[in-house]
CSV table of C-alpha atoms in Angstrom, one decimal:
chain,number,residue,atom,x,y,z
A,25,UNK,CA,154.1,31.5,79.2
A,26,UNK,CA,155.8,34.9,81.0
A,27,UNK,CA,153.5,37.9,79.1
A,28,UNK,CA,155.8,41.2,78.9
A,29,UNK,CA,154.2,44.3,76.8
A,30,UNK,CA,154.3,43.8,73.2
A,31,UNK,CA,154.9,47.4,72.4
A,32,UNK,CA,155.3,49.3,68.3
A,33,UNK,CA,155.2,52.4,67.7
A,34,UNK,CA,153.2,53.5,71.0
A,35,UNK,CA,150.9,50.6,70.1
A,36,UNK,CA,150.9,47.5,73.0
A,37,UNK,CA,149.5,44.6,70.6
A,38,UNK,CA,148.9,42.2,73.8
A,39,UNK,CA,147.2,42.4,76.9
A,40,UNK,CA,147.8,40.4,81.0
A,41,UNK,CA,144.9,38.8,81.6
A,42,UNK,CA,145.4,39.0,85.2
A,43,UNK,CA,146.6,42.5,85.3
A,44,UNK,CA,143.5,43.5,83.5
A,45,UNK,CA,141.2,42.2,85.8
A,46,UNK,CA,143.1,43.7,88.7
A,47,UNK,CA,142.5,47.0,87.0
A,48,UNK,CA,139.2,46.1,86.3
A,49,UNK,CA,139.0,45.5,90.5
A,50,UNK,CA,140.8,48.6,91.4
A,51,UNK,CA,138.2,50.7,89.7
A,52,UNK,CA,135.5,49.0,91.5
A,53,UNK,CA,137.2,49.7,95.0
A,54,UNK,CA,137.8,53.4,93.7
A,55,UNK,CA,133.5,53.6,93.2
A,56,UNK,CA,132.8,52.1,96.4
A,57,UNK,CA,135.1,54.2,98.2
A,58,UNK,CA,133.6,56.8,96.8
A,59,UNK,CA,129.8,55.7,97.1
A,60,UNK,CA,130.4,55.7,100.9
A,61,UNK,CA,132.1,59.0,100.5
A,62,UNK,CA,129.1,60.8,99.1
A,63,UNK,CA,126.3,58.3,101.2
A,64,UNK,CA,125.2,57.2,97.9
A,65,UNK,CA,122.3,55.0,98.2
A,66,UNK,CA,121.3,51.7,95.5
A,67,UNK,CA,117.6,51.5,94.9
A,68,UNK,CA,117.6,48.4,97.5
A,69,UNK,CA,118.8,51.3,100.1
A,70,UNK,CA,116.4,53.6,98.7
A,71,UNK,CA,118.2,55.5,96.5
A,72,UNK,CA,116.4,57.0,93.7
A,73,UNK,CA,119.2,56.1,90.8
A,74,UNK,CA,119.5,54.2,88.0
A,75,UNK,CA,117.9,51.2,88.2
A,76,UNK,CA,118.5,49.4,84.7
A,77,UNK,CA,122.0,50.7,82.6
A,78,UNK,CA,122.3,49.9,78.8
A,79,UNK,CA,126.2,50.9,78.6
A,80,UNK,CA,127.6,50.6,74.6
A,81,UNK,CA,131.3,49.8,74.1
A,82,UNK,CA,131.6,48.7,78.1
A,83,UNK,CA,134.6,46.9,77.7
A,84,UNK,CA,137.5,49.8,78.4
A,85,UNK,CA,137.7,53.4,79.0
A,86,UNK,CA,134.9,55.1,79.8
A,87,UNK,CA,132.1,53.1,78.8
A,88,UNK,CA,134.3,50.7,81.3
A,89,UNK,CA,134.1,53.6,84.0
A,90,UNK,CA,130.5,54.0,83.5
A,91,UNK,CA,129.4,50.8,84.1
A,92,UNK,CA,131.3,50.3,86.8
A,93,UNK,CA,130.0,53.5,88.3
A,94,UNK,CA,126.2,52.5,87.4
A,95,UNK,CA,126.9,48.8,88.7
A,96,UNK,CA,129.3,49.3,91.5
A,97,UNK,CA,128.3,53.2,93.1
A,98,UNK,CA,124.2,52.9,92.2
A,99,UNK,CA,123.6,49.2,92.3
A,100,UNK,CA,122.2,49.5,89.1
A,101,UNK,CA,121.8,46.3,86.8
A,102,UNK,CA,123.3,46.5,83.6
A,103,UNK,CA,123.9,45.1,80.2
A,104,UNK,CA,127.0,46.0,78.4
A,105,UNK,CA,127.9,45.7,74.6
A,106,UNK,CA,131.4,44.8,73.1
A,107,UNK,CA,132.9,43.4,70.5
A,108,UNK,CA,136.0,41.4,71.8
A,109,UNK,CA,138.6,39.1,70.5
A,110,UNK,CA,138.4,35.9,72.7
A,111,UNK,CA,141.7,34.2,74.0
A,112,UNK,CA,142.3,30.4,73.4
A,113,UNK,CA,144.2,28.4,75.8
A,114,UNK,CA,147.5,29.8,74.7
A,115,UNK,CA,146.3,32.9,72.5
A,116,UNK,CA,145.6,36.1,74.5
A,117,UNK,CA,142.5,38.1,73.9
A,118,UNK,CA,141.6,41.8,73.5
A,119,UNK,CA,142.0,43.7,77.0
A,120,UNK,CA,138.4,44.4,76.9
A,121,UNK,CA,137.6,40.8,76.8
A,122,UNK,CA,139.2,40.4,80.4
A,123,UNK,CA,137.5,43.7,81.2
A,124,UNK,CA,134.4,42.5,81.0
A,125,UNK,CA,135.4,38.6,82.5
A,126,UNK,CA,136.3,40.8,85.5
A,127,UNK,CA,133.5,42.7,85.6
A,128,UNK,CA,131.1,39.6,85.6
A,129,UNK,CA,132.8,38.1,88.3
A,130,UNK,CA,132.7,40.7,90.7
A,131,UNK,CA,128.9,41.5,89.1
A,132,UNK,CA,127.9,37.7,90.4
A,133,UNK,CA,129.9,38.4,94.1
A,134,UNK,CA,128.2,41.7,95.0
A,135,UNK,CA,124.7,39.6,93.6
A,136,UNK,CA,124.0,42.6,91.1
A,137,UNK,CA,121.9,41.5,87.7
A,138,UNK,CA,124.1,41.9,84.5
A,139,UNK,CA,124.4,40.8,81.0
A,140,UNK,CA,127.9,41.4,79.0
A,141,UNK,CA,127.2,40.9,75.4
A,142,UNK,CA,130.0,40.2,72.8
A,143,UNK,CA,128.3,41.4,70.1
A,144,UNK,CA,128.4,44.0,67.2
A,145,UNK,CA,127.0,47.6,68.7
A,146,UNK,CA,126.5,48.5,65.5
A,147,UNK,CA,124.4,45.8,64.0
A,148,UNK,CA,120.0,45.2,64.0
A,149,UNK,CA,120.9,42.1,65.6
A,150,UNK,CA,122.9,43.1,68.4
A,151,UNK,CA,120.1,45.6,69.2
A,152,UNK,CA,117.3,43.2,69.1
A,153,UNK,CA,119.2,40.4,71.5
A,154,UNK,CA,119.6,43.8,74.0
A,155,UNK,CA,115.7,44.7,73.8
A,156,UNK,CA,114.8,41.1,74.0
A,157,UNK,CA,117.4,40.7,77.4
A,158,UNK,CA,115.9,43.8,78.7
A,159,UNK,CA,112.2,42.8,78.4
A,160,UNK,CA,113.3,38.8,80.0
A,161,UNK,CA,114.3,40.8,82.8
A,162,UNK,CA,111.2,42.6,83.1
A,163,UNK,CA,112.3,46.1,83.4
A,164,UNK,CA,113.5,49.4,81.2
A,165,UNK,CA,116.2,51.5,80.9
A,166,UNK,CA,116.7,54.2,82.8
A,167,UNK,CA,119.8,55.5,81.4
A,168,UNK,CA,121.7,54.4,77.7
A,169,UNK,CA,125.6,55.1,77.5
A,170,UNK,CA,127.1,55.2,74.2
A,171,UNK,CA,130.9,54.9,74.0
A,172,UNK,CA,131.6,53.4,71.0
A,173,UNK,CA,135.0,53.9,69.3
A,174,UNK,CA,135.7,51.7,65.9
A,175,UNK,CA,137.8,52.2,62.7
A,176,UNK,CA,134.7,50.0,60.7
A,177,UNK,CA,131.0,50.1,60.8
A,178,UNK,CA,128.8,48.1,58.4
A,179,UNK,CA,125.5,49.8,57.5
A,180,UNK,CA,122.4,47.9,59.3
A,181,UNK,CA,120.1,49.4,56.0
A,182,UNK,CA,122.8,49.1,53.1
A,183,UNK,CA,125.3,46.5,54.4
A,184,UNK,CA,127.9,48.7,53.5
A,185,UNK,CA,131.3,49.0,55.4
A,186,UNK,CA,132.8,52.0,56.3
A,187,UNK,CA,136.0,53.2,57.7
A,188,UNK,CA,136.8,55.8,59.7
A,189,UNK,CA,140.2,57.9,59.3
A,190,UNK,CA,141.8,60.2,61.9
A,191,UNK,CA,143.6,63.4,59.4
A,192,UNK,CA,143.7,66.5,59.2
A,193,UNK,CA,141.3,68.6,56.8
A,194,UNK,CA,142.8,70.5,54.1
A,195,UNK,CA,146.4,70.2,54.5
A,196,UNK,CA,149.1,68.4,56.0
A,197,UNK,CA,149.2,68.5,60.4
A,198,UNK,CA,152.6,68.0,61.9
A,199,UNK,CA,153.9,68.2,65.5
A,200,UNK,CA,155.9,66.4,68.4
A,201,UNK,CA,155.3,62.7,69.2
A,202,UNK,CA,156.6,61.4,72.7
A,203,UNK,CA,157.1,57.8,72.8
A,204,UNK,CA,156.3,57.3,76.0
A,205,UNK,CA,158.5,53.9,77.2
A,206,UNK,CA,161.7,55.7,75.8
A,207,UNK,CA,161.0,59.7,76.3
A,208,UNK,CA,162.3,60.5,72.9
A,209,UNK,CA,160.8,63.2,71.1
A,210,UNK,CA,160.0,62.7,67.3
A,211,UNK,CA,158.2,64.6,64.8
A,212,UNK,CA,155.1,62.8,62.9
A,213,UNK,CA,152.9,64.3,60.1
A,214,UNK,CA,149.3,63.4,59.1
A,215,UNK,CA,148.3,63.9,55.4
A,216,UNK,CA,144.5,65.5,54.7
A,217,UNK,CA,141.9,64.4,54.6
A,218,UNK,CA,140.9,63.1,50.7
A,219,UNK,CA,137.9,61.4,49.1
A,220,UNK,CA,135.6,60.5,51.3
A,221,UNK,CA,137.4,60.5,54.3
A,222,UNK,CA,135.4,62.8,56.0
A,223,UNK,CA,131.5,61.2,55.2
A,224,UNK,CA,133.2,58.1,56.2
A,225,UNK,CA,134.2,58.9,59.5
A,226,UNK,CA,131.0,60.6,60.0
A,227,UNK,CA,129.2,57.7,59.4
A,228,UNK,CA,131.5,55.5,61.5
A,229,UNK,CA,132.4,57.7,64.4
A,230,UNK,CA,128.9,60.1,63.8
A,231,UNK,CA,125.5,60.2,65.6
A,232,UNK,CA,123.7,58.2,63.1
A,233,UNK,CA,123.9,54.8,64.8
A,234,UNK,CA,123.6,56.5,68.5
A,235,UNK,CA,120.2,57.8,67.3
A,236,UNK,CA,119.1,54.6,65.6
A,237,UNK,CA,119.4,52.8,69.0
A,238,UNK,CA,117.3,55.1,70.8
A,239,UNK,CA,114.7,55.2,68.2
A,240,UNK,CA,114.2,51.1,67.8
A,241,UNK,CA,114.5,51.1,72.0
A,242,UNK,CA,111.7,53.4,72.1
A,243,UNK,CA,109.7,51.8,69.6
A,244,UNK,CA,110.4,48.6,71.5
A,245,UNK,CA,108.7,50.3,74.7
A,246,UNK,CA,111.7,49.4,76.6
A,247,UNK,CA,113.0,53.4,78.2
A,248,UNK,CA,111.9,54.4,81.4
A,249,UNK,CA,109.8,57.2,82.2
A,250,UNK,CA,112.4,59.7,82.4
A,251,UNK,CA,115.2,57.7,80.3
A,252,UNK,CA,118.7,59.3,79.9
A,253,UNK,CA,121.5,59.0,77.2
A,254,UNK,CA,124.8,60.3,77.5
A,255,UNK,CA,127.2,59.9,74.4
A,256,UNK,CA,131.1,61.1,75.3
A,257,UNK,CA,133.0,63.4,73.1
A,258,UNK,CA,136.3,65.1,73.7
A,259,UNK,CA,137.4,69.7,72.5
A,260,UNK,CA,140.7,69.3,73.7
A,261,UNK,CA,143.0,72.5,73.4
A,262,UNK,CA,143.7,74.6,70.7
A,263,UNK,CA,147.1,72.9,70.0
A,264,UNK,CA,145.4,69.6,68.7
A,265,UNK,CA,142.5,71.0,67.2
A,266,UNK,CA,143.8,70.7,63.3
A,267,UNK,CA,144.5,67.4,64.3
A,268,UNK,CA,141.5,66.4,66.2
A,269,UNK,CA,138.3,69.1,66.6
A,270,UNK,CA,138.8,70.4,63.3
A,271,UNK,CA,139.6,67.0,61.4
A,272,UNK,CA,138.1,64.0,60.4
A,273,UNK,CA,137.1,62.7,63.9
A,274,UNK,CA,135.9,66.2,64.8
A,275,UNK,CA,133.6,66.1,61.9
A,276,UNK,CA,132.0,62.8,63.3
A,277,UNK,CA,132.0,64.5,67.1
A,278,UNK,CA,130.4,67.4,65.5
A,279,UNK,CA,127.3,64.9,64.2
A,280,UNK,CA,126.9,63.3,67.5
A,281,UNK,CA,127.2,66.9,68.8
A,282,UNK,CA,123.8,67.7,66.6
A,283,UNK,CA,122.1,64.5,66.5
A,284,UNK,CA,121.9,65.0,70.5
A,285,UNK,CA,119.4,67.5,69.9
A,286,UNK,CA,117.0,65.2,67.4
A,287,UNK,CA,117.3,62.6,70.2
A,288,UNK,CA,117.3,64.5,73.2
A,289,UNK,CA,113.6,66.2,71.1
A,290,UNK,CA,112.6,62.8,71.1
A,291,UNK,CA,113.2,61.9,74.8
A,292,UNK,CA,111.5,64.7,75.9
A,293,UNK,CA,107.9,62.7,75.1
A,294,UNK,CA,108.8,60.2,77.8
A,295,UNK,CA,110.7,63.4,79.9
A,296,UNK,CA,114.1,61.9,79.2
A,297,UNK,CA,116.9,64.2,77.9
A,298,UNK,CA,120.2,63.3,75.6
A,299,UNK,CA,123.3,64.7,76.2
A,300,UNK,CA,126.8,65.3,75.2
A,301,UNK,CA,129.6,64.8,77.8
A,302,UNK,CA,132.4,66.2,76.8
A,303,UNK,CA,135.5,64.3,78.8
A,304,UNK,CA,139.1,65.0,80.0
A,305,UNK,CA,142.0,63.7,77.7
A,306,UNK,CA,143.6,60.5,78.6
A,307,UNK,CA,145.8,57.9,77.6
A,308,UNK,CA,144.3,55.1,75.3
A,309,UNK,CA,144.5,52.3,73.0
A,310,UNK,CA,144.1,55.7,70.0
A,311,UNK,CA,145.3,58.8,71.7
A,312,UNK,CA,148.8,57.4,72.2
A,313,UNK,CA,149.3,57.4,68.2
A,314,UNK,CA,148.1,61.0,67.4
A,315,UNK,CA,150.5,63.8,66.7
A,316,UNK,CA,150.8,66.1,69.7
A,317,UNK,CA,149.2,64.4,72.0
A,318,UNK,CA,151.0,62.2,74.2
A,319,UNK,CA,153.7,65.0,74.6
A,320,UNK,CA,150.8,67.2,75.4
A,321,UNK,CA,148.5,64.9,77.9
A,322,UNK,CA,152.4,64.1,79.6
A,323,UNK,CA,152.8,67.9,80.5
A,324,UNK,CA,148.9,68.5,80.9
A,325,UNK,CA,149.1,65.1,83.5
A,326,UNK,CA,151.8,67.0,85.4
A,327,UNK,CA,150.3,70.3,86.2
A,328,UNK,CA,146.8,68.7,87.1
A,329,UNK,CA,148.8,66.7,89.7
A,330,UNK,CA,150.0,69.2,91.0
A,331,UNK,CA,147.1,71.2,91.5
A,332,UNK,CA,145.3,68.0,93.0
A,333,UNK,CA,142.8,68.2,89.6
A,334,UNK,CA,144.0,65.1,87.4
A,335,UNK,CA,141.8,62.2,87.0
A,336,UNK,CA,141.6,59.4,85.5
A,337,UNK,CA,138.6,57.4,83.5
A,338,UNK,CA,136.7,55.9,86.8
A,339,UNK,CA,137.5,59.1,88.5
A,340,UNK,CA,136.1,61.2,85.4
A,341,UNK,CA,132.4,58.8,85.2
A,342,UNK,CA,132.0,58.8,88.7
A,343,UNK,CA,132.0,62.5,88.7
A,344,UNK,CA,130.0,62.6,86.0
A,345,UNK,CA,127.6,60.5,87.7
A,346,UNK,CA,127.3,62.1,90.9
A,347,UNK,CA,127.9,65.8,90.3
A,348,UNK,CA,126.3,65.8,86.2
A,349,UNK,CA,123.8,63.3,86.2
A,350,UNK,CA,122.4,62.3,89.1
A,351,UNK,CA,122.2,65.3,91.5
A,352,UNK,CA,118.7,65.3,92.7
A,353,UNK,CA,117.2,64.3,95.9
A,354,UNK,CA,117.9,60.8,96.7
A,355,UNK,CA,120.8,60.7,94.1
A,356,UNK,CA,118.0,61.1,91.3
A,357,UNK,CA,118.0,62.0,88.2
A,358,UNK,CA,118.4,66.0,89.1
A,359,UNK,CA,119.1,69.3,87.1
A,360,UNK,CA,122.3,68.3,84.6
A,361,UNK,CA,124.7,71.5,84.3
A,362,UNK,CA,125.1,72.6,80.8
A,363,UNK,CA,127.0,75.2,78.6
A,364,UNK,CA,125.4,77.2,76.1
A,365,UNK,CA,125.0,74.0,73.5
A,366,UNK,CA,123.7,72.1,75.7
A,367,UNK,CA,126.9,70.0,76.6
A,368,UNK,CA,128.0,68.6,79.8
A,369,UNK,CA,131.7,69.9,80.1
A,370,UNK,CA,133.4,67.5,82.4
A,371,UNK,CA,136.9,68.3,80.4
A,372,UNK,CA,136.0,71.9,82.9
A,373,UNK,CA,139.3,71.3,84.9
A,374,UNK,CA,141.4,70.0,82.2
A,375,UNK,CA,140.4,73.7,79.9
A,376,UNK,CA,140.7,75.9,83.0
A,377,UNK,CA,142.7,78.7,82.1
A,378,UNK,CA,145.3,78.6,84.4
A,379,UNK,CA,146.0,75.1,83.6
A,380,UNK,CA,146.0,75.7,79.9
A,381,UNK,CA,148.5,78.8,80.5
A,382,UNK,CA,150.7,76.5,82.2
A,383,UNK,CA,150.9,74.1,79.7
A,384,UNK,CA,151.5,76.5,77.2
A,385,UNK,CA,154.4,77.8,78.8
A,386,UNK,CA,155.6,73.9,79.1
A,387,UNK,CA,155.4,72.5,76.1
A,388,UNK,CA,157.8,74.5,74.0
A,389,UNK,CA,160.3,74.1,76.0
A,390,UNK,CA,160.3,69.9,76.2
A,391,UNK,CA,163.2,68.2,75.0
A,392,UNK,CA,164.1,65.1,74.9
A,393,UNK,CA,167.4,66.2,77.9
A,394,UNK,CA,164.7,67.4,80.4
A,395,UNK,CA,161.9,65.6,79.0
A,396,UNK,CA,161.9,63.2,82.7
A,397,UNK,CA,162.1,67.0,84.6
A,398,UNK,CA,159.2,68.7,82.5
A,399,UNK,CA,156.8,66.1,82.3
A,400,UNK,CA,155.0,63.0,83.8
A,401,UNK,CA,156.3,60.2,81.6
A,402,UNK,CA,156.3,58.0,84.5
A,403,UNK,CA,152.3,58.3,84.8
A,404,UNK,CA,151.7,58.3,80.9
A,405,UNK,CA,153.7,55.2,81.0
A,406,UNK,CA,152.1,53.7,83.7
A,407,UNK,CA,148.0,55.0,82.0
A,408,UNK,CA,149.5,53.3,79.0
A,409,UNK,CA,150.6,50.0,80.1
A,410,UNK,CA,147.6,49.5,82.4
A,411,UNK,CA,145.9,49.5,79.6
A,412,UNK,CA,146.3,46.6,78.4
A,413,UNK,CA,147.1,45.3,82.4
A,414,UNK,CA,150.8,45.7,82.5
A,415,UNK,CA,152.5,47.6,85.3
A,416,UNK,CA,149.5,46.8,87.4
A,417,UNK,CA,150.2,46.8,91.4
A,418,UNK,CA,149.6,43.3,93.1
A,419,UNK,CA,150.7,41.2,89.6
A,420,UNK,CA,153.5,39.0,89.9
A,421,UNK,CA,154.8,39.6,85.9
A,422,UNK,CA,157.2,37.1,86.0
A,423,UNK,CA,154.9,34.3,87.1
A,424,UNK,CA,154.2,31.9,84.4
A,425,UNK,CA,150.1,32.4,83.1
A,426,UNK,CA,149.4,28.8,81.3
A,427,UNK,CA,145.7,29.7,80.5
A,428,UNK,CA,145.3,32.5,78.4
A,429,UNK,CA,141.2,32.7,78.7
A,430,UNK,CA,142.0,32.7,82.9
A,431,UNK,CA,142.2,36.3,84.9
A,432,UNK,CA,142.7,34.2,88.3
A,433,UNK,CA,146.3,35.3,89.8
């Protein structure tokens, strides 16, 4: 069959297989580029990295980015947790299934150790099969990444599901909506928040399950001397704050915000430290359908380009990497920058001031006449379809794919 974007609403329901794993390939290059950039060094070259990566939700974005950085830039082995639809012969999976094929692949080529499991993150189970990997191998983790993003998470304790919501608290949030494969501008509104929107979201999106992993992998003896865990969060600008810091999701940010502290107290016995990263705003599979945002990441895309400062979700976790968490002698685990709450702020060039006056001065005057002129709808675009590998360089589109559960070209 020919696979062209499915596309409602600013919603791409399918995914390329083959585009995706030439994604997947491009943000290896971009790593290893950059590994001989910097003069990196794996363990085997005797670096003093990561040696063993636990990377939660690895499948996209950038728990994607961050394995690949461990994997590809330290030559760190790692296991990575998702949970994917699988593709049959003729039905396509989710984009994060081919992710992870892709990542495998060129895992087994560069003769790094890895383990992708398709698996709930959120689940007793999924945590025991990781501890028990972990120990076959014979080694611990030196660093834990947790980027999980669901709408549902079922309770380990009380086997109750729970749903997360993304609204507004306390009344009603409207603003602009750029659809981004047609550039017109509409208006979309977000009711508040009711019930138990809020504690719901919390408990989904929260710290609580973060901290639950940590505490059974330490009582499982299997963190490193020294063990790291980095959870990602996202401020954004004052614009989408009703909408985003301030609402339902912000609530949950907020825990994992607080439960940092509990579990970076309870690293400290081992000298390990938790942390917050705090991450640039990009195009994904659940920014694209938020109020504001697209029309404002399309205008903040364009003035970080052309101030040489934009980056994408590879370039965003490498940096983190090499100039947050691993800055010390021999690419170690080093002194990790922090603001005042202890947060690592790699969204610094996206809320620099000048940048943030700029946009300002942009976004009012969008419409949908100059919308091509004042923004970068072309790179949007291009951020969006990639996601789910469409608009990929080197994939022939029109060439028939007859085995949906194949990335080979």
């Amino acid at each position: 069959m020919i696979i062209k974007p499915m596309i409602r609403s600013n919603i791409c329901i399918n995914a390329h297989p083959v585009g995706c794993a030439k994604e997947t390939e491009r943000q290896i290059e971009y790593v290893r580029s950059k590994k001989a950039e910097r003069g990196i060094k794996t363990p085997g070259e005797g670096g003093k990295g990561p040696g063993t990566v636990l990377v939660l939700g690895c499948s996209t974005g950038y728990g994607l980015g961050s394995r690949i950085a461990a994997a590809f830039e330290y030559g760190a082995a790692t296991i990575g947790v998702s949970f994917e639809h699988e593709p049959s012969g003729k039905r396509g999976g989710t984009p994060g299934w081919y992710n992870n094929k892709a990542f495998d692949k060129e895992a087994a080529k560069a003769g790094l150790r890895y383990e992708t499991l398709n698996a709930d993150a959120f689940s007793d189970e999924c945590r025991a099969s990781v501890i028990a990997k972990v120990r076959e191998w014979g080694a611990k983790f030196d660093l834990v990444v947790y980027s999980l993003a669901s709408p549902v998470r079922t309770d380990p304790d009380s086997k109750v599901l729970y749903k997360s919501v993304l609204k507004p608290v306390g009344q009603p949030y409207s603003g602009a909506s750029l659809d981004m494969m047609t550039g017109k501008i509409s208006s979309m509104t977000a009711e508040p928040a009711t019930g138990d929107d809020i504690p719901n979201t919390v408990k989904v999106m929260g710290g609580e399950d973060w901290e639950r992993w940590i505490k059974q992998l330490s009582e499982a003896g299997v963190l490193a001397e020294g063990c790291r865990t980095v959870a990602y969060s996202y401020i954004g600008p004052k614009l989408s704050h009703a909408i985003y810091r301030d609402g339902t999701i912000g609530a949950a940010k907020k825990d994992l915000e607080a439960r940092a502290h509990n579990i970076d107290a309870a690293l400290k016995k081992i000298g390990g430290a938790a942390y917050v990263s705090e991450n640039k705003g990009l195009i994904t599979r659940s920014s694209s359908v938020i109020p504001i945002i697209t029309l404002y990441l399309s205008v903040l895309f364009k003035v970080m380009k052309a101030k040489g400062t934009h980056e994408g979700c590879i370039e965003q976790m490498e940096r983190l990497f090499a100039e947050r968490l691993f800055t010390g002698e021999g690419n170690g685990a080093g002194s990790v920058p922090t603001d005042s709450e202890g947060r690592i702020r790699i969204d610094d060039w996206e809320l620099d001031p000048a940048v943030q006056a700029e946009v300002d001065k942009i976004m009012p005057a969008v419409t949908e006449e100059n919308v091509k002129d004042m923004v970068d709808l072309e790179g949007v675009r291009h951020d969006f379809l990639a996601i789910n590998g469409f608009d990929v360089a080197g994939v022939d589109y029109d060439k028939d794919v007859e085995d949906m559960t194949s990335i080979e070209a």
